[in-house]
Amino acid sequence: MKDKSKFRFGMFLVTIGIVYGDIGTSPMYVMKSILEGNGGITQINEAFIIGSLSLVIWTITLLTTVKYVLIAMKADNHGEGGIFSLFSLVRGCGKWLIVPAMLGGAALLADGVLTPAVTVTTAVEGLRSMEVMNRFLGTGQVKVVVITLIIITALFSVQHAGTSRIGKAFGPVMLLWFSFLGITGASHIFALPVVLKAFNPIYAVRVLLSPANKLGFMILGSVFLATTGAEALYSDMGHVGKENIYFSWPFVKLCLILNYLGQGAWIIQSRGDTALWNVVDLNPFFLMLTPALRPFAVLLGAAAAVIASQALITGSYTLVSEAILLDLLPHLEIRYPSDIKGQLYIGTVNSMLWIGCSLVVLYFRSGARMESAYGLAITVTMLMTTLLLFVFLKDLKKKPIPAFLMLLVFGGIESIFFISSLSKFMHGGYVTVFLTLILLCLEIIWYRGTQLEKKYATRLHMREHVDSLVALHNDSEIPLLTHNLVYLHGEPDAEYIDRDILYSILDKDTKRAQAYWLVNVNVLNEPKTMTYNLETYGTDCIFRIRLNLGFQCPQRVNVYLRQIVQDMLARGELPVQEKKYSIYGPSSVGTFKFCIIHKSVTTKTELSTLDEFILNSKYAIRKAAGSRERWYGLDTSSLILENVPLITSGALPQEHIVRE
């Protein structure tokens, strides 16, 4: 397996291309938003610009550098980051922690739907600054929407290639983009070095209280846009490794700050230019460039904006995979295109994100309307991450003073950001809230449903029932159903078995077989390992198999089981299975039947109406998410599908029926 902790230029490019797309496009709209919020270029002065720049610099420093790069990335779970990974570390510190984890995860996934739609639409609209493209796009939004949908479709269609390949393709573009940001910004700083005062945080405090700042503390709603990619940076840690983020972040941050300072210098110098006073949607990022350089900036910015979506897309894969392990979302098929486990692809998530992004584009139709919804969800995620980090530092690291200090500082800052973002609710923020609530309900249903299943599940001691299975195997009066009867189960302990499996074999259409196979699949952190453990319970007809498969190995249970049977026959550990009739001639390996058990809710249980609804909803979601027979390659095998009632203590009627 490749070592992510060792720096390589190839992984540096992957990191630049994958992790920083969202935060890297912020210079295109942060200063523009700050100007618009305060009445435009005619209504500001030098002190306001320096103070605003100071707010941007220290917001990036505190939220991204300190909170995420220096603190949150220390709270990794075997190299994986993100709010669910953080929750898995602190979940033992209190049952209530599941609430911020689910809420923060749902909000970040909702942001993963919105961000590609916003960035790509804004990028396409940016082409209007070129006269030729403006004439082509026309006055309406139809062509903008069509082009946006084509680009989004192309972006999601290449995701199956894997993070490494995409990052290597996007990396050089983003490296050029950040270099361009730094160089163009620095050129204006040399002309007006007074903007370097913005490194002094006192100017940030002053502008919040200054009468020149018409928004007061609400200016932070615009400033917050400078750090919207910070949570994606944490979530993408597993794709690239923390060492590559540590190495690349200083370069990225330097380029970003240089560009912001350059825009500030240009604004201060251009306040008296009357030609700018009536410019609609004045954007300092483009206007500070020479006319000859603007077409290049537009095209490069459009490419960077498209790539910005990648950070949220790959982060969404990581979030969902971690949510699956925590039983917060249904099991989905996960592919690993490379030998690094953190680099993964989930087809169902990719399709849902593509559909969601397309619907958002069709609904809003313009980047300006989408930006009203932008940022609200991510502030929720940041607040929830801060809360979990507080518990991590206080309870796990035993550092109560730094924990409370972090909660006070970051919780306070992010609460102000959240309050300022709420002003966008009626202007499009309701879409983000709606998406978050849908995802949150899905998590709640799956989590609560799993709790109920565990509550009413019955585990039996396997060895107490071995004699019954052996007797059934030897009972020639019962017709032989198959040579090999296979059950897939999730119980890792060979000493226990789910009651439903024994009920299926002994009670529900008694199933006689020459061999009973109880198979458990264990996915390992190594990419290519394929081993198995065997327990026979002292018999030649009952076999407990634990398949240990590397994360890159296809989970074709039927193929592996046939190989195991052949190996055991060759070693004399399994009686010969005579199969007389086959197009390939007689065989010593018999027939296979795979029995898949699905739980169902009976009409009379002790469950409340709400819990019954939750369980039925979970089973409906599981059916829509995909079947185990497809995940394990059994869709072409001989299958037995059974529905088993979820039995509770109040499931049986207490009355006796009387004959008339």
XYZ file of C-alpha atoms in Angstrom:
660
model
C 0.000 0.000 0.000
C 1.239 3.490 -0.834
C 2.479 5.568 2.077
C 0.429 8.761 2.277
C 2.590 10.152 5.075
C 5.611 10.570 2.799
C 5.623 13.687 0.633
C 5.722 13.176 -3.127
C 5.208 15.851 -5.765
C 2.559 13.671 -7.425
C 0.510 13.609 -4.214
C 1.145 17.345 -3.802
C -0.580 17.863 -7.161
C -3.411 15.544 -6.141
C -3.849 17.546 -2.924
C -3.878 20.871 -4.762
C -6.387 19.503 -7.281
C -8.713 17.775 -4.838
C -8.673 19.563 -1.483
C -8.447 23.288 -2.130
C -10.826 23.862 -5.018
C -13.620 25.330 -2.887
C -11.531 27.655 -0.752
C -9.333 28.490 -3.753
C -12.148 30.133 -5.721
C -13.205 32.410 -2.860
C -11.156 35.415 -4.069
C -13.516 35.711 -7.026
C -16.422 36.790 -4.841
C -15.395 37.652 -1.238
C -14.271 41.267 -1.766
C -17.086 41.743 -4.293
C -19.602 40.674 -1.633
C -18.025 42.942 1.002
C -18.243 45.964 -1.331
C -21.863 45.258 -2.318
C -22.902 44.882 1.317
C -21.557 48.350 2.135
C -22.982 50.334 -0.778
C -20.281 49.862 -3.409
C -16.890 51.390 -4.130
C -18.116 54.963 -3.579
C -19.136 54.311 0.024
C -15.918 52.928 1.481
C -12.623 54.359 2.754
C -9.086 53.095 3.289
C -9.681 52.130 6.930
C -12.722 50.050 5.973
C -10.795 48.136 3.287
C -7.813 47.454 5.559
C -10.171 46.330 8.322
C -12.083 44.061 5.946
C -8.824 42.555 4.687
C -7.790 41.971 8.291
C -11.086 40.169 8.935
C -10.486 37.937 5.898
C -6.878 37.166 6.855
C -7.689 36.322 10.465
C -10.818 34.347 9.556
C -8.719 32.162 7.256
C -6.028 31.925 9.916
C -8.313 31.073 12.826
C -10.900 28.853 11.168
C -8.815 27.102 8.529
C -5.220 27.125 9.795
C -5.764 26.899 13.547
C -9.048 25.019 13.853
C -8.842 22.594 10.952
C -5.177 22.222 9.950
C -3.643 22.433 13.441
C -6.437 21.047 15.669
C -9.007 19.023 13.737
C -6.478 17.125 11.623
C -4.936 15.807 14.843
C -8.298 14.188 15.533
C -8.053 11.646 12.732
C -9.373 8.110 12.808
C -6.638 5.967 11.231
C -5.889 8.753 8.773
C -9.524 9.541 7.953
C -11.076 12.933 8.674
C -14.504 14.523 8.665
C -17.237 14.994 11.210
C -18.283 11.303 11.254
C -14.692 10.204 11.739
C -14.429 12.652 14.638
C -17.671 11.326 16.111
C -16.363 7.760 15.965
C -13.524 8.872 18.271
C -15.731 10.573 20.879
C -18.920 8.487 20.665
C -18.101 6.782 23.966
C -18.115 10.142 25.770
C -21.895 10.563 25.621
C -24.915 9.243 23.748
C -26.040 12.807 22.983
C -23.040 13.301 20.668
C -24.900 11.442 17.936
C -27.090 14.554 17.518
C -24.350 17.021 16.459
C -22.737 14.291 14.359
C -25.908 13.578 12.391
C -26.824 17.259 12.035
C -23.336 18.288 10.929
C -23.035 15.385 8.507
C -26.420 16.096 6.950
C -25.565 19.792 6.532
C -22.225 19.021 4.881
C -23.820 16.535 2.476
C -26.429 19.178 1.627
C -23.595 21.607 0.936
C -22.086 18.944 -1.332
C -25.220 19.189 -3.460
C -25.246 22.987 -3.537
C -21.547 23.788 -4.029
C -21.056 22.229 -7.499
C -24.240 23.933 -8.711
C -23.109 27.346 -7.403
C -19.507 27.180 -8.570
C -20.179 25.830 -12.043
C -23.070 28.243 -12.711
C -21.010 31.199 -11.490
C -18.110 30.079 -13.681
C -20.294 29.885 -16.785
C -21.808 33.297 -16.029
C -18.276 34.677 -15.671
C -17.812 34.120 -19.375
C -20.102 37.120 -19.925
C -17.172 39.421 -19.143
C -15.797 38.390 -22.548
C -17.655 40.229 -25.307
C -17.752 37.285 -27.705
C -19.107 34.891 -25.092
C -21.598 37.479 -23.840
C -23.112 37.767 -27.318
C -23.263 33.959 -27.557
C -24.974 33.522 -24.178
C -27.526 36.257 -24.917
C -29.730 38.020 -22.392
C -31.538 34.975 -20.982
C -30.272 32.110 -18.827
C -31.244 29.188 -21.072
C -27.792 28.696 -22.596
C -26.138 29.253 -19.228
C -28.282 26.514 -17.665
C -27.679 24.100 -20.562
C -23.895 24.610 -20.495
C -23.873 24.281 -16.707
C -25.778 20.989 -16.828
C -23.395 19.639 -19.487
C -20.348 20.530 -17.377
C -21.879 19.072 -14.193
C -22.739 15.856 -16.045
C -19.185 15.602 -17.374
C -17.747 16.271 -13.912
C -19.750 13.505 -12.240
C -19.183 11.081 -15.121
C -15.403 11.018 -14.533
C -15.605 10.350 -10.795
C -15.357 6.585 -11.252
C -11.755 7.049 -12.431
C -10.746 7.674 -8.826
C -9.380 10.520 -6.729
C -5.749 9.985 -7.723
C -6.334 10.217 -11.477
C -8.724 13.151 -11.134
C -6.334 14.952 -8.789
C -3.408 14.504 -11.158
C -5.530 15.922 -13.978
C -6.855 18.827 -11.908
C -3.650 19.434 -9.929
C -1.641 21.296 -12.594
C -4.627 23.572 -13.300
C -5.043 24.458 -9.621
C -1.290 24.904 -9.204
C -1.397 27.420 -12.063
C -4.490 29.024 -10.516
C -2.929 29.589 -7.083
C 0.287 30.854 -8.657
C -1.791 33.273 -10.718
C -3.605 34.448 -7.577
C -0.355 35.113 -5.738
C 1.464 36.869 -8.569
C -1.396 39.159 -9.596
C -2.098 40.075 -5.989
C 1.550 40.776 -5.163
C 1.896 43.120 -8.149
C -0.689 45.481 -6.612
C 0.725 45.210 -3.081
C 4.036 46.610 -4.299
C 2.165 49.683 -5.558
C 0.387 50.241 -2.206
C 2.114 48.425 0.677
C -0.139 50.156 3.230
C -2.519 47.173 2.904
C 0.036 45.107 4.830
C -1.396 46.757 7.953
C -4.214 44.187 7.608
C -1.989 41.604 9.310
C -2.596 43.530 12.540
C -5.823 42.092 14.046
C -6.664 45.413 15.711
C -7.899 46.669 12.350
C -10.324 43.715 12.161
C -11.788 44.666 15.533
C -12.042 48.338 14.598
C -13.950 47.742 11.359
C -16.614 45.719 13.199
C -17.369 48.801 15.317
C -16.725 51.421 12.643
C -19.628 53.590 11.342
C -18.175 53.100 7.856
C -19.200 49.432 8.180
C -22.947 49.638 7.484
C -23.506 45.925 8.196
C -21.834 45.820 11.601
C -21.150 42.242 12.669
C -23.217 41.015 9.720
C -20.217 41.778 7.489
C -18.922 38.428 8.705
C -21.509 36.784 6.433
C -19.438 37.986 3.456
C -16.096 37.397 5.180
C -17.109 33.800 5.949
C -17.088 32.991 2.220
C -13.281 33.121 2.389
C -13.159 29.903 4.420
C -16.075 27.814 3.118
C -13.746 25.017 1.937
C -12.224 24.375 5.373
C -14.623 21.544 6.317
C -14.032 19.843 2.958
C -10.292 20.041 3.668
C -10.833 18.008 6.851
C -13.143 15.521 5.125
C -10.688 14.962 2.238
C -7.777 14.156 4.551
C -8.195 10.425 3.960
C -7.891 10.887 0.192
C -4.475 12.582 0.275
C -2.967 12.169 3.752
C -2.442 14.846 6.389
C 1.257 15.318 5.583
C 0.431 16.475 2.075
C -2.085 18.975 3.473
C 0.458 20.237 6.019
C 2.971 20.774 3.234
C 0.650 22.348 0.659
C -1.523 24.579 2.878
C 1.129 27.288 3.521
C 1.557 27.754 -0.238
C -2.214 27.896 -0.780
C -2.786 30.294 2.111
C 0.028 32.615 0.958
C -1.430 32.824 -2.549
C -4.924 33.508 -1.214
C -3.817 36.272 1.165
C -1.627 37.917 -1.489
C -4.604 38.064 -3.828
C -6.943 39.508 -1.196
C -4.367 42.147 -0.305
C -3.878 42.935 -3.991
C -7.611 43.424 -4.472
C -7.670 45.698 -1.419
C -4.814 47.786 -2.798
C -6.597 48.150 -6.145
C -9.869 49.179 -4.438
C -8.132 51.882 -2.384
C -6.357 53.199 -5.469
C -9.512 53.097 -7.623
C -11.995 54.789 -5.285
C -11.754 58.052 -7.218
C -12.204 56.497 -10.661
C -15.630 57.775 -11.722
C -15.758 55.226 -14.546
C -16.230 52.520 -11.921
C -19.055 54.176 -10.007
C -21.820 52.865 -12.245
C -20.365 49.424 -12.980
C -22.968 46.730 -12.300
C -21.692 43.783 -10.203
C -18.256 45.350 -9.810
C -15.761 42.562 -9.190
C -12.308 43.663 -7.972
C -10.825 40.271 -8.791
C -11.213 40.744 -12.547
C -11.070 44.539 -12.740
C -7.675 44.784 -11.049
C -6.235 42.868 -14.019
C -5.151 44.461 -17.288
C -7.740 44.102 -20.105
C -5.387 41.776 -21.981
C -5.158 39.435 -18.979
C -8.870 39.281 -18.160
C -9.879 36.650 -20.786
C -7.173 34.328 -19.433
C -8.355 34.993 -15.870
C -11.965 34.271 -16.810
C -11.107 30.964 -18.464
C -8.719 29.889 -15.700
C -11.219 30.994 -13.052
C -13.960 29.018 -14.793
C -11.770 25.898 -14.760
C -10.907 26.465 -11.081
C -14.574 26.941 -10.203
C -15.459 23.642 -11.863
C -12.624 21.918 -10.011
C -13.839 23.524 -6.768
C -16.748 21.110 -6.833
C -14.331 18.200 -6.515
C -13.485 18.886 -2.873
C -17.135 18.512 -1.861
C -17.726 15.486 -4.100
C -14.802 13.469 -2.743
C -15.612 14.664 0.774
C -19.164 13.373 0.326
C -17.863 9.895 -0.543
C -15.802 9.861 2.658
C -18.698 11.113 4.781
C -21.099 8.498 3.445
C -18.628 5.628 3.864
C -18.046 6.643 7.489
C -21.795 7.038 8.077
C -22.311 3.494 6.774
C -19.777 2.127 9.272
C -21.572 4.018 12.058
C -24.974 2.604 11.004
C -26.248 6.063 10.099
C -26.860 5.301 6.416
C -27.721 2.147 4.449
C -25.024 -0.152 3.103
C -23.924 0.976 -0.359
C -21.468 -0.531 -2.800
C -18.052 1.140 -2.404
C -15.286 0.913 -4.990
C -11.596 1.628 -4.413
C -9.939 2.689 -7.680
C -6.444 2.818 -6.108
C -4.438 0.980 -3.456
C -5.162 3.757 -0.925
C -8.284 2.946 1.089
C -9.101 6.634 1.636
C -9.548 7.091 -2.108
C -12.968 5.658 -2.857
C -15.969 5.981 -5.129
C -19.633 5.348 -4.305
C -21.773 5.145 -7.437
C -25.094 5.709 -5.657
C -23.818 8.861 -3.936
C -22.364 10.106 -7.216
C -25.718 9.660 -8.957
C -27.670 11.335 -6.158
C -25.284 14.311 -6.077
C -25.548 14.676 -9.851
C -29.344 14.606 -9.742
C -29.440 17.029 -6.799
C -27.025 19.489 -8.433
C -28.969 19.399 -11.692
C -32.263 20.086 -9.913
C -30.724 23.010 -8.004
C -29.462 24.517 -11.274
C -32.872 24.101 -12.922
C -34.631 25.625 -9.896
C -32.430 28.687 -9.280
C -31.133 29.185 -12.849
C -28.624 31.884 -11.800
C -25.526 31.995 -9.612
C -26.710 35.100 -7.751
C -29.829 33.310 -6.499
C -27.836 30.220 -5.522
C -25.332 32.283 -3.531
C -28.192 33.313 -1.236
C -28.350 29.705 -0.056
C -24.582 29.261 0.025
C -22.785 29.028 3.347
C -25.775 28.424 5.626
C -25.292 24.653 5.759
C -21.543 24.808 6.199
C -21.842 27.083 9.244
C -23.981 24.395 10.882
C -21.355 21.749 10.130
C -18.574 23.952 11.486
C -20.476 24.538 14.725
C -21.101 20.814 15.166
C -17.434 20.038 14.452
C -16.400 22.592 17.072
C -18.668 20.901 19.618
C -17.200 17.455 18.899
C -13.641 18.836 18.972
C -14.421 20.321 22.389
C -15.362 16.862 23.689
C -12.310 15.335 21.972
C -9.916 17.757 23.691
C -11.662 17.727 27.072
C -12.482 14.033 27.521
C -9.995 12.151 25.334
C -6.953 14.414 25.403
C -7.668 15.574 28.993
C -7.023 19.232 28.124
C -10.027 21.066 29.601
C -8.605 24.602 29.441
C -7.685 24.479 25.706
C -11.016 22.734 25.079
C -13.098 25.476 26.686
C -10.966 28.172 25.056
C -11.503 26.580 21.635
C -15.249 26.296 22.259
C -15.453 29.936 23.329
C -13.417 31.310 20.406
C -14.570 29.166 17.506
C -18.078 28.608 18.811
C -18.520 32.353 19.198
C -17.140 33.202 15.756
C -19.157 30.507 13.990
C -22.343 31.430 15.863
C -22.044 34.961 14.490
C -21.452 33.529 11.014
C -24.530 31.335 11.418
C -26.745 34.222 12.570
C -25.612 36.377 9.656
C -26.253 33.497 7.231
C -29.821 33.113 8.532
C -30.632 36.419 6.836
C -30.337 34.503 3.558
C -33.061 32.011 4.492
C -35.937 33.559 2.548
C -33.684 34.319 -0.421
C -32.728 30.709 -1.093
C -31.357 29.411 2.190
C -34.547 27.396 2.651
C -33.304 25.005 -0.053
C -30.220 24.197 1.987
C -32.335 23.738 5.110
C -34.745 21.491 3.200
C -31.919 19.272 1.892
C -30.342 19.107 5.354
C -33.623 18.052 6.967
C -34.185 15.306 4.380
C -30.718 13.873 4.996
C -31.123 14.252 8.757
C -34.424 12.324 8.672
C -32.714 9.578 6.673
C -29.966 9.321 9.291
C -32.443 9.306 12.174
C -34.567 6.589 10.581
C -31.562 4.375 9.870
C -29.946 4.915 13.282
C -33.135 4.394 15.296
C -34.160 1.439 13.144
C -30.804 -0.242 13.756
C -31.181 0.356 17.499
C -34.600 -1.327 17.469
C -33.273 -4.310 15.493
C -30.449 -4.774 17.980
C -32.864 -4.434 20.890
C -35.109 -7.238 19.664
C -32.448 -9.420 18.018
C -31.781 -12.758 19.693
C -28.330 -14.353 19.671
C -28.198 -18.060 20.446
C -25.228 -20.169 21.523
C -24.187 -22.002 18.390
C -22.852 -25.162 20.020
C -26.175 -25.786 21.770
C -27.811 -26.320 18.375
C -25.085 -28.251 16.553
C -26.681 -31.620 17.390
C -30.018 -30.555 15.870
C -28.326 -29.464 12.642
C -26.299 -32.673 12.434
C -29.455 -34.741 13.015
C -31.254 -32.870 10.239
C -28.260 -33.411 7.951
C -28.448 -37.199 8.600
C -32.251 -37.498 8.332
C -32.735 -39.215 4.960
C -36.531 -39.048 5.306
C -36.405 -35.334 4.546
C -35.629 -34.546 0.900
C -32.229 -32.981 0.255
C -32.723 -29.330 -0.651
C -29.177 -28.727 -1.859
C -25.651 -29.887 -1.284
C -24.491 -26.517 0.141
C -26.861 -24.159 1.948
C -25.244 -20.763 2.569
C -26.284 -17.988 4.959
C -24.604 -14.570 5.048
C -24.541 -12.989 8.493
C -22.873 -10.123 10.346
C -22.074 -11.912 13.625
C -18.252 -12.018 13.947
C -18.248 -14.277 17.034
C -18.313 -17.940 15.979
C -19.842 -18.941 19.322
C -23.125 -17.155 18.575
C -25.683 -17.219 15.798
C -28.710 -15.120 14.933
C -31.904 -16.927 15.927
C -33.437 -16.139 12.534
C -30.893 -18.339 10.751
C -31.672 -21.378 12.915
C -35.386 -20.618 12.598
C -34.999 -20.606 8.807
C -33.196 -23.946 8.766
C -35.148 -25.880 11.390
C -38.611 -24.315 11.549
C -39.418 -22.460 8.351
C -39.612 -25.072 5.597
C -37.066 -27.400 7.190
C -33.996 -27.315 4.986
C -31.817 -30.393 4.774
C -28.424 -29.917 3.174
C -25.201 -31.869 2.887
C -23.284 -28.875 4.268
C -24.370 -25.707 6.089
C -22.201 -22.633 5.525
C -22.393 -19.559 7.755
C -20.365 -16.831 6.007
C -19.203 -13.508 7.451
C -17.353 -10.941 5.287
C -14.621 -8.887 6.998
C -13.156 -5.993 4.974
C -9.500 -5.267 5.782
C -7.414 -2.096 5.517
C -4.994 -3.810 3.107
C -5.969 -3.661 -0.590
C -5.284 -7.190 -1.902
C -5.491 -9.648 1.019
C -7.711 -12.739 0.554
C -7.785 -15.192 3.478
C -10.404 -17.063 5.484
C -10.904 -18.573 8.941
C -12.764 -21.844 9.424
C -14.724 -23.277 12.373
C -16.288 -26.750 11.990
C -17.734 -27.282 15.519
C -16.297 -30.803 15.368
C -18.528 -31.806 12.418
C -18.126 -32.432 8.720
C -21.332 -30.619 7.771
C -21.403 -27.274 9.652
C -18.859 -24.636 8.665
C -18.399 -21.107 9.940
C -16.398 -19.102 7.378
C -14.927 -15.646 7.993
C -13.795 -14.158 4.677
C -11.000 -11.619 5.190
C -10.970 -9.536 2.027
C -8.843 -6.522 1.165
C -10.824 -3.385 0.426
C -9.977 -3.617 -3.284
C -11.043 -7.260 -3.623
C -14.452 -7.859 -5.218
C -16.825 -9.383 -2.667
C -17.860 -12.300 -4.880
C -18.869 -14.651 -2.091
C -20.054 -17.419 -4.429
C -16.692 -17.566 -6.215
C -14.663 -17.637 -2.991
C -16.923 -20.253 -1.404
C -16.613 -22.605 -4.376
C -12.826 -22.303 -4.165
C -12.947 -23.058 -0.420
C -15.110 -26.151 -1.032
C -12.671 -27.414 -3.670
C -9.706 -26.863 -1.327
C -11.443 -28.677 1.544
C -12.372 -31.577 -0.714
C -8.763 -31.860 -1.845
C -7.603 -31.948 1.792
C -10.255 -34.491 2.779
C -11.945 -32.070 5.195
C -15.292 -32.289 3.410
C -17.201 -35.363 2.229
C -17.432 -35.730 -1.536
C -20.562 -34.121 -2.995
C -21.716 -36.226 -5.910
C -23.203 -34.152 -8.675
C -24.062 -36.588 -11.472
C -25.670 -34.273 -13.966
C -23.971 -31.247 -15.461
C -23.087 -29.911 -18.915
C -19.489 -30.183 -17.706
C -19.856 -33.801 -16.603
C -19.961 -35.324 -13.075
C -18.440 -33.227 -10.303
C -17.390 -33.676 -6.685
C -18.641 -30.155 -5.882
C -22.398 -30.090 -5.423
C -25.070 -27.459 -5.836
C -25.302 -24.190 -3.889
C -28.264 -22.264 -2.573
C -27.888 -18.875 -0.850
C -30.546 -17.928 1.655
C -31.090 -14.178 2.198
C -33.169 -13.190 5.242
C -35.041 -9.891 5.400
C -36.690 -8.609 8.568
C -40.288 -7.410 8.514
C -42.595 -5.814 11.079
C -45.634 -7.811 12.144
C -49.013 -6.160 12.669
C -49.133 -6.918 16.399
C -46.046 -5.904 18.339
C -45.187 -3.872 21.401
C -43.632 -1.249 19.140
C -45.020 2.254 19.272
C -46.583 3.687 16.133
C -43.515 5.868 15.605
C -41.028 2.988 16.000
C -43.096 0.823 13.671
C -43.057 3.620 11.104
C -39.295 4.011 11.511
C -38.621 0.300 10.984
C -40.883 0.078 7.945
C -39.203 3.187 6.552
C -35.767 1.682 7.141
C -36.701 -1.493 5.287
C -38.087 0.568 2.391
C -34.868 2.615 2.258
C -32.758 -0.542 2.348
C -34.729 -2.002 -0.539
C -34.220 1.179 -2.570
C -30.502 1.379 -1.712
C -29.738 -2.037 -3.188
C -29.721 -5.686 -2.252
C -27.117 -7.812 -0.520
C -27.375 -10.357 -3.313
C -26.034 -7.734 -5.734
C -23.318 -6.456 -3.371
C -21.965 -9.994 -2.868
C -22.327 -11.119 -6.471
C -25.211 -13.499 -5.752
C -27.683 -12.055 -8.242
C -26.826 -14.848 -10.702
C -26.831 -17.603 -8.058
C -29.646 -19.825 -6.811
C -31.340 -17.733 -4.130
C -33.873 -18.279 -1.378
C -35.381 -14.990 -0.170
C -37.218 -15.113 3.161
C -39.041 -12.538 5.237
C -38.723 -13.096 8.969
C -40.863 -11.143 11.443
C -39.169 -8.897 13.953
C -40.366 -10.617 17.118
C -40.884 -8.541 20.249
C -42.005 -9.726 23.661
C -45.535 -8.530 22.942
C -45.815 -10.051 19.498
C -47.913 -13.064 20.432
C -51.633 -12.730 21.234
C -52.501 -13.266 24.894
C -56.091 -14.459 24.298
C -57.174 -18.047 23.482
C -59.599 -18.677 20.656
C -62.578 -20.898 21.650
C -64.496 -23.319 19.414
C -68.189 -22.539 19.063
